[in-house]
Amino acid sequence: MTFYSFARSVVAGVFKPLYRIEVSGLEHFPKDGGVLLCTNHIHNFDPLVVGITAPRPVHFMAKEELFKVPVLGNIVRKCNAFPVKRGKGDRESLRAGLKVLKDGNVFGLFPEGTRSKTGEIGKGLSGAGFFALRTEADVVPCAIIGPYKSLKTLKVVYGKPIAMEEIRAAKASAEQVTELIMSEIDKLIKEHR
């Protein structure tokens, strides 16, 4: 058993009963190949919830400060995370994200870049569009529908992959693609709220 699998089972053992996590749409999730998994961001626990509900291991960017904390930094790294310098174009983290996708793995991204204070979906940053346009990865929207309150239902909904062939062929901008991704996440939230 890998450290990722062990950590996933420990977190799932606590979170699934505590937050009564209800998962739907797993049938849409590609079984192989690169997947850009784009999710709204409502809580610090979102990466953990995506990690325990996605059917495949997920790689995330995490703020570089976490990697400098003794013990925690090692745990975060072993859970498939890699560092990003926030607030500036971090070419190294962009390359790392592209490699995750080109190697046929799942890259989890929160396009809003930060948590929503209201729980409402915010504007996405162009990073999601950047990764979607520069790889052949499937782009899967995902909605986390709260609240994070003990013994209340927390829904995680995986949508159908977004048809990207025509969008890539039309030379859409990263901003346009991010807007499309955010609108698909918003639809999932509205349909399942």
PDB file of C-alpha atoms in Angstrom:
ATOM      1  CA  MET A   1       0.000   0.000   0.000  1.00  0.00           C
ATOM      2  CA  THR A   2       1.378   3.420  -0.965  1.00  0.00           C
ATOM      3  CA  PHE A   3       1.444   6.331   1.469  1.00  0.00           C
ATOM      4  CA  TYR A   4      -1.194   8.056  -0.714  1.00  0.00           C
ATOM      5  CA  SER A   5      -3.559   5.054  -0.394  1.00  0.00           C
ATOM      6  CA  PHE A   6      -2.965   4.853   3.353  1.00  0.00           C
ATOM      7  CA  ALA A   7      -3.583   8.600   3.872  1.00  0.00           C
ATOM      8  CA  ARG A   8      -6.672   8.433   1.637  1.00  0.00           C
ATOM      9  CA  SER A   9      -8.206   5.610   3.676  1.00  0.00           C
ATOM     10  CA  VAL A  10      -7.484   7.391   6.993  1.00  0.00           C
ATOM     11  CA  VAL A  11      -9.029  10.676   5.802  1.00  0.00           C
ATOM     12  CA  ALA A  12     -12.004   8.862   4.238  1.00  0.00           C
ATOM     13  CA  GLY A  13     -12.596   6.994   7.510  1.00  0.00           C
ATOM     14  CA  VAL A  14     -12.998  10.313   9.320  1.00  0.00           C
ATOM     15  CA  PHE A  15     -14.558  12.572   6.679  1.00  0.00           C
ATOM     16  CA  LYS A  16     -17.138  10.292   5.035  1.00  0.00           C
ATOM     17  CA  PRO A  17     -19.194   9.688   8.200  1.00  0.00           C
ATOM     18  CA  LEU A  18     -18.536  13.147   9.702  1.00  0.00           C
ATOM     19  CA  TYR A  19     -19.687  15.116   6.647  1.00  0.00           C
ATOM     20  CA  ARG A  20     -22.013  12.444   5.216  1.00  0.00           C
ATOM     21  CA  ILE A  21     -20.269  12.750   1.871  1.00  0.00           C
ATOM     22  CA  GLU A  22     -22.523  11.914  -1.063  1.00  0.00           C
ATOM     23  CA  VAL A  23     -20.716  11.356  -4.384  1.00  0.00           C
ATOM     24  CA  SER A  24     -22.316  11.305  -7.821  1.00  0.00           C
ATOM     25  CA  GLY A  25     -21.141  11.296 -11.430  1.00  0.00           C
ATOM     26  CA  LEU A  26     -18.214   8.896 -11.001  1.00  0.00           C
ATOM     27  CA  GLU A  27     -19.363   7.107 -14.162  1.00  0.00           C
ATOM     28  CA  HIS A  28     -18.229  10.210 -16.111  1.00  0.00           C
ATOM     29  CA  PHE A  29     -14.657  10.052 -14.811  1.00  0.00           C
ATOM     30  CA  PRO A  30     -12.161   8.830 -17.454  1.00  0.00           C
ATOM     31  CA  LYS A  31     -10.584   5.539 -16.443  1.00  0.00           C
ATOM     32  CA  ASP A  32      -7.194   6.432 -17.913  1.00  0.00           C
ATOM     33  CA  GLY A  33      -5.215   9.224 -19.549  1.00  0.00           C
ATOM     34  CA  GLY A  34      -4.567  12.745 -18.344  1.00  0.00           C
ATOM     35  CA  VAL A  35      -7.452  14.447 -16.529  1.00  0.00           C
ATOM     36  CA  LEU A  36      -7.636  18.119 -15.565  1.00  0.00           C
ATOM     37  CA  LEU A  37     -10.081  18.020 -12.660  1.00  0.00           C
ATOM     38  CA  CYS A  38     -11.492  21.519 -12.028  1.00  0.00           C
ATOM     39  CA  THR A  39     -13.422  22.146  -8.822  1.00  0.00           C
ATOM     40  CA  ASN A  40     -15.007  25.088  -7.029  1.00  0.00           C
ATOM     41  CA  HIS A  41     -13.309  26.038  -3.749  1.00  0.00           C
ATOM     42  CA  ILE A  42     -15.365  26.558  -0.579  1.00  0.00           C
ATOM     43  CA  HIS A  43     -13.190  25.191   2.254  1.00  0.00           C
ATOM     44  CA  ASN A  44      -9.621  24.283   3.250  1.00  0.00           C
ATOM     45  CA  PHE A  45     -10.691  20.622   3.257  1.00  0.00           C
ATOM     46  CA  ASP A  46     -11.645  20.637  -0.466  1.00  0.00           C
ATOM     47  CA  PRO A  47      -8.389  18.965  -1.643  1.00  0.00           C
ATOM     48  CA  LEU A  48      -8.905  16.193   0.929  1.00  0.00           C
ATOM     49  CA  VAL A  49     -12.529  15.667  -0.116  1.00  0.00           C
ATOM     50  CA  VAL A  50     -11.605  15.525  -3.810  1.00  0.00           C
ATOM     51  CA  GLY A  51      -8.720  13.187  -2.972  1.00  0.00           C
ATOM     52  CA  ILE A  52     -10.969  10.688  -1.163  1.00  0.00           C
ATOM     53  CA  THR A  53     -13.864  10.797  -3.653  1.00  0.00           C
ATOM     54  CA  ALA A  54     -12.073  10.811  -7.026  1.00  0.00           C
ATOM     55  CA  PRO A  55     -11.681   7.296  -8.441  1.00  0.00           C
ATOM     56  CA  ARG A  56      -8.006   7.868  -9.306  1.00  0.00           C
ATOM     57  CA  PRO A  57      -5.107   9.446  -7.355  1.00  0.00           C
ATOM     58  CA  VAL A  58      -5.116  13.239  -7.693  1.00  0.00           C
ATOM     59  CA  HIS A  59      -2.080  15.545  -7.870  1.00  0.00           C
ATOM     60  CA  PHE A  60      -2.483  19.087  -6.522  1.00  0.00           C
ATOM     61  CA  MET A  61      -0.480  22.294  -6.439  1.00  0.00           C
ATOM     62  CA  ALA A  62      -0.069  23.475  -2.852  1.00  0.00           C
ATOM     63  CA  LYS A  63       1.317  26.759  -1.568  1.00  0.00           C
ATOM     64  CA  GLU A  64       5.059  26.440  -1.150  1.00  0.00           C
ATOM     65  CA  GLU A  65       4.887  27.503   2.518  1.00  0.00           C
ATOM     66  CA  LEU A  66       3.351  24.099   3.381  1.00  0.00           C
ATOM     67  CA  PHE A  67       6.454  22.283   2.138  1.00  0.00           C
ATOM     68  CA  LYS A  68       8.641  24.226   4.581  1.00  0.00           C
ATOM     69  CA  VAL A  69       6.720  23.028   7.663  1.00  0.00           C
ATOM     70  CA  PRO A  70       8.589  20.139   9.341  1.00  0.00           C
ATOM     71  CA  VAL A  71       6.824  16.766   8.931  1.00  0.00           C
ATOM     72  CA  LEU A  72       3.804  18.325   7.154  1.00  0.00           C
ATOM     73  CA  GLY A  73       5.906  19.196   4.105  1.00  0.00           C
ATOM     74  CA  ASN A  74       6.941  15.566   3.703  1.00  0.00           C
ATOM     75  CA  ILE A  75       3.350  14.340   4.109  1.00  0.00           C
ATOM     76  CA  VAL A  76       2.029  16.838   1.536  1.00  0.00           C
ATOM     77  CA  ARG A  77       4.719  15.770  -0.960  1.00  0.00           C
ATOM     78  CA  LYS A  78       3.929  12.058  -0.426  1.00  0.00           C
ATOM     79  CA  CYS A  79       0.252  12.857  -1.128  1.00  0.00           C
ATOM     80  CA  ASN A  80       1.105  13.851  -4.725  1.00  0.00           C
ATOM     81  CA  ALA A  81       1.277  17.616  -4.122  1.00  0.00           C
ATOM     82  CA  PHE A  82       3.903  19.910  -5.589  1.00  0.00           C
ATOM     83  CA  PRO A  83       4.745  23.495  -4.566  1.00  0.00           C
ATOM     84  CA  VAL A  84       3.532  26.689  -6.208  1.00  0.00           C
ATOM     85  CA  LYS A  85       4.645  30.251  -5.475  1.00  0.00           C
ATOM     86  CA  ARG A  86       1.381  32.141  -5.227  1.00  0.00           C
ATOM     87  CA  GLY A  87       0.882  35.608  -6.639  1.00  0.00           C
ATOM     88  CA  LYS A  88       3.438  35.315  -9.440  1.00  0.00           C
ATOM     89  CA  GLY A  89       3.895  33.294 -12.605  1.00  0.00           C
ATOM     90  CA  ASP A  90       5.660  30.206 -11.292  1.00  0.00           C
ATOM     91  CA  ARG A  91       7.041  28.492 -14.413  1.00  0.00           C
ATOM     92  CA  GLU A  92       8.316  25.505 -12.450  1.00  0.00           C
ATOM     93  CA  SER A  93       4.862  24.680 -11.064  1.00  0.00           C
ATOM     94  CA  LEU A  94       3.314  25.179 -14.540  1.00  0.00           C
ATOM     95  CA  ARG A  95       5.815  22.675 -15.965  1.00  0.00           C
ATOM     96  CA  ALA A  96       5.072  20.263 -13.114  1.00  0.00           C
ATOM     97  CA  GLY A  97       1.312  20.504 -13.787  1.00  0.00           C
ATOM     98  CA  LEU A  98       1.789  19.913 -17.522  1.00  0.00           C
ATOM     99  CA  LYS A  99       3.980  16.872 -16.758  1.00  0.00           C
ATOM    100  CA  VAL A 100       1.284  15.379 -14.483  1.00  0.00           C
ATOM    101  CA  LEU A 101      -1.227  15.622 -17.345  1.00  0.00           C
ATOM    102  CA  LYS A 102       1.147  14.482 -20.104  1.00  0.00           C
ATOM    103  CA  ASP A 103       2.118  11.468 -17.982  1.00  0.00           C
ATOM    104  CA  GLY A 104      -1.564  10.428 -17.992  1.00  0.00           C
ATOM    105  CA  ASN A 105      -2.366  11.357 -14.389  1.00  0.00           C
ATOM    106  CA  VAL A 106      -5.091  13.419 -12.693  1.00  0.00           C
ATOM    107  CA  PHE A 107      -4.290  17.051 -11.881  1.00  0.00           C
ATOM    108  CA  GLY A 108      -6.744  18.680  -9.465  1.00  0.00           C
ATOM    109  CA  LEU A 109      -7.136  22.437  -9.790  1.00  0.00           C
ATOM    110  CA  PHE A 110      -9.270  25.073  -8.091  1.00  0.00           C
ATOM    111  CA  PRO A 111      -9.609  27.650 -10.912  1.00  0.00           C
ATOM    112  CA  GLU A 112     -10.778  30.397  -8.531  1.00  0.00           C
ATOM    113  CA  GLY A 113      -7.326  30.271  -6.930  1.00  0.00           C
ATOM    114  CA  THR A 114      -8.697  30.932  -3.466  1.00  0.00           C
ATOM    115  CA  ARG A 115     -11.648  29.903  -1.316  1.00  0.00           C
ATOM    116  CA  SER A 116     -15.002  31.579  -1.839  1.00  0.00           C
ATOM    117  CA  LYS A 117     -15.943  33.457   1.329  1.00  0.00           C
ATOM    118  CA  THR A 118     -19.663  33.333   0.454  1.00  0.00           C
ATOM    119  CA  GLY A 119     -19.861  29.788  -0.905  1.00  0.00           C
ATOM    120  CA  GLU A 120     -20.863  31.225  -4.296  1.00  0.00           C
ATOM    121  CA  ILE A 121     -18.719  30.411  -7.298  1.00  0.00           C
ATOM    122  CA  GLY A 122     -16.161  33.095  -8.160  1.00  0.00           C
ATOM    123  CA  LYS A 123     -14.299  34.095 -11.309  1.00  0.00           C
ATOM    124  CA  GLY A 124     -11.740  31.589 -12.483  1.00  0.00           C
ATOM    125  CA  LEU A 125      -8.125  32.464 -13.203  1.00  0.00           C
ATOM    126  CA  SER A 126      -6.677  31.684 -16.622  1.00  0.00           C
ATOM    127  CA  GLY A 127      -4.497  28.832 -15.277  1.00  0.00           C
ATOM    128  CA  ALA A 128      -7.247  26.248 -15.842  1.00  0.00           C
ATOM    129  CA  GLY A 129      -7.538  27.317 -19.485  1.00  0.00           C
ATOM    130  CA  PHE A 130      -3.748  27.260 -19.834  1.00  0.00           C
ATOM    131  CA  PHE A 131      -3.551  23.583 -18.795  1.00  0.00           C
ATOM    132  CA  ALA A 132      -6.654  22.623 -20.813  1.00  0.00           C
ATOM    133  CA  LEU A 133      -5.262  24.136 -24.017  1.00  0.00           C
ATOM    134  CA  ARG A 134      -1.683  22.878 -23.723  1.00  0.00           C
ATOM    135  CA  THR A 135      -2.455  19.196 -23.242  1.00  0.00           C
ATOM    136  CA  GLU A 136      -4.806  16.593 -24.659  1.00  0.00           C
ATOM    137  CA  ALA A 137      -6.143  15.882 -21.161  1.00  0.00           C
ATOM    138  CA  ASP A 138      -9.835  15.379 -20.504  1.00  0.00           C
ATOM    139  CA  VAL A 139     -11.270  18.360 -18.612  1.00  0.00           C
ATOM    140  CA  VAL A 140     -13.675  17.242 -15.877  1.00  0.00           C
ATOM    141  CA  PRO A 141     -15.755  19.783 -13.922  1.00  0.00           C
ATOM    142  CA  CYS A 142     -16.515  18.984 -10.285  1.00  0.00           C
ATOM    143  CA  ALA A 143     -18.769  20.730  -7.761  1.00  0.00           C
ATOM    144  CA  ILE A 144     -18.466  20.599  -3.987  1.00  0.00           C
ATOM    145  CA  ILE A 145     -21.783  21.620  -2.482  1.00  0.00           C
ATOM    146  CA  GLY A 146     -21.616  22.407   1.241  1.00  0.00           C
ATOM    147  CA  PRO A 147     -21.877  23.163   4.023  1.00  0.00           C
ATOM    148  CA  TYR A 148     -18.970  21.561   5.862  1.00  0.00           C
ATOM    149  CA  LYS A 149     -20.974  20.894   9.008  1.00  0.00           C
ATOM    150  CA  SER A 150     -20.828  17.657  10.951  1.00  0.00           C
ATOM    151  CA  LEU A 151     -23.683  15.285  10.177  1.00  0.00           C
ATOM    152  CA  LYS A 152     -24.971  17.497   7.305  1.00  0.00           C
ATOM    153  CA  THR A 153     -24.693  16.149   3.759  1.00  0.00           C
ATOM    154  CA  LEU A 154     -21.751  17.364   1.687  1.00  0.00           C
ATOM    155  CA  LYS A 155     -22.193  16.634  -2.020  1.00  0.00           C
ATOM    156  CA  VAL A 156     -19.387  16.036  -4.499  1.00  0.00           C
ATOM    157  CA  VAL A 157     -20.595  15.938  -8.111  1.00  0.00           C
ATOM    158  CA  TYR A 158     -18.365  14.921 -11.027  1.00  0.00           C
ATOM    159  CA  GLY A 159     -19.585  16.180 -14.405  1.00  0.00           C
ATOM    160  CA  LYS A 160     -19.073  14.833 -17.912  1.00  0.00           C
ATOM    161  CA  PRO A 161     -15.753  15.757 -19.526  1.00  0.00           C
ATOM    162  CA  ILE A 162     -16.011  19.021 -21.467  1.00  0.00           C
ATOM    163  CA  ALA A 163     -15.738  18.508 -25.245  1.00  0.00           C
ATOM    164  CA  MET A 164     -12.435  20.277 -25.914  1.00  0.00           C
ATOM    165  CA  GLU A 165     -11.594  19.247 -29.511  1.00  0.00           C
ATOM    166  CA  GLU A 166     -13.440  22.122 -31.233  1.00  0.00           C
ATOM    167  CA  ILE A 167     -12.386  24.616 -28.571  1.00  0.00           C
ATOM    168  CA  ARG A 168      -8.715  23.697 -29.015  1.00  0.00           C
ATOM    169  CA  ALA A 169      -9.103  23.808 -32.826  1.00  0.00           C
ATOM    170  CA  ALA A 170     -10.756  27.262 -32.637  1.00  0.00           C
ATOM    171  CA  LYS A 171      -7.708  28.626 -30.797  1.00  0.00           C
ATOM    172  CA  ALA A 172      -9.774  29.879 -27.848  1.00  0.00           C
ATOM    173  CA  SER A 173      -7.913  31.915 -25.227  1.00  0.00           C
ATOM    174  CA  ALA A 174      -7.054  30.563 -21.787  1.00  0.00           C
ATOM    175  CA  GLU A 175      -9.512  33.084 -20.292  1.00  0.00           C
ATOM    176  CA  GLN A 176     -12.350  31.871 -22.557  1.00  0.00           C
ATOM    177  CA  VAL A 177     -11.669  28.232 -21.683  1.00  0.00           C
ATOM    178  CA  THR A 178     -11.568  29.018 -17.965  1.00  0.00           C
ATOM    179  CA  GLU A 179     -14.930  30.822 -18.278  1.00  0.00           C
ATOM    180  CA  LEU A 180     -16.390  27.726 -19.949  1.00  0.00           C
ATOM    181  CA  ILE A 181     -15.020  25.463 -17.208  1.00  0.00           C
ATOM    182  CA  MET A 182     -16.438  27.735 -14.479  1.00  0.00           C
ATOM    183  CA  SER A 183     -19.850  27.799 -16.180  1.00  0.00           C
ATOM    184  CA  GLU A 184     -19.886  23.966 -16.235  1.00  0.00           C
ATOM    185  CA  ILE A 185     -19.043  23.861 -12.505  1.00  0.00           C
ATOM    186  CA  ASP A 186     -21.786  26.444 -11.857  1.00  0.00           C
ATOM    187  CA  LYS A 187     -24.318  24.278 -13.765  1.00  0.00           C
ATOM    188  CA  LEU A 188     -23.438  21.290 -11.576  1.00  0.00           C
ATOM    189  CA  ILE A 189     -23.927  23.374  -8.428  1.00  0.00           C
ATOM    190  CA  LYS A 190     -27.331  24.649  -9.615  1.00  0.00           C
ATOM    191  CA  GLU A 191     -28.517  21.182 -10.701  1.00  0.00           C
ATOM    192  CA  HIS A 192     -27.533  19.445  -7.461  1.00  0.00           C
ATOM    193  CA  ARG A 193     -27.974  22.088  -4.765  1.00  0.00           C
TER     194      ARG A 193
END
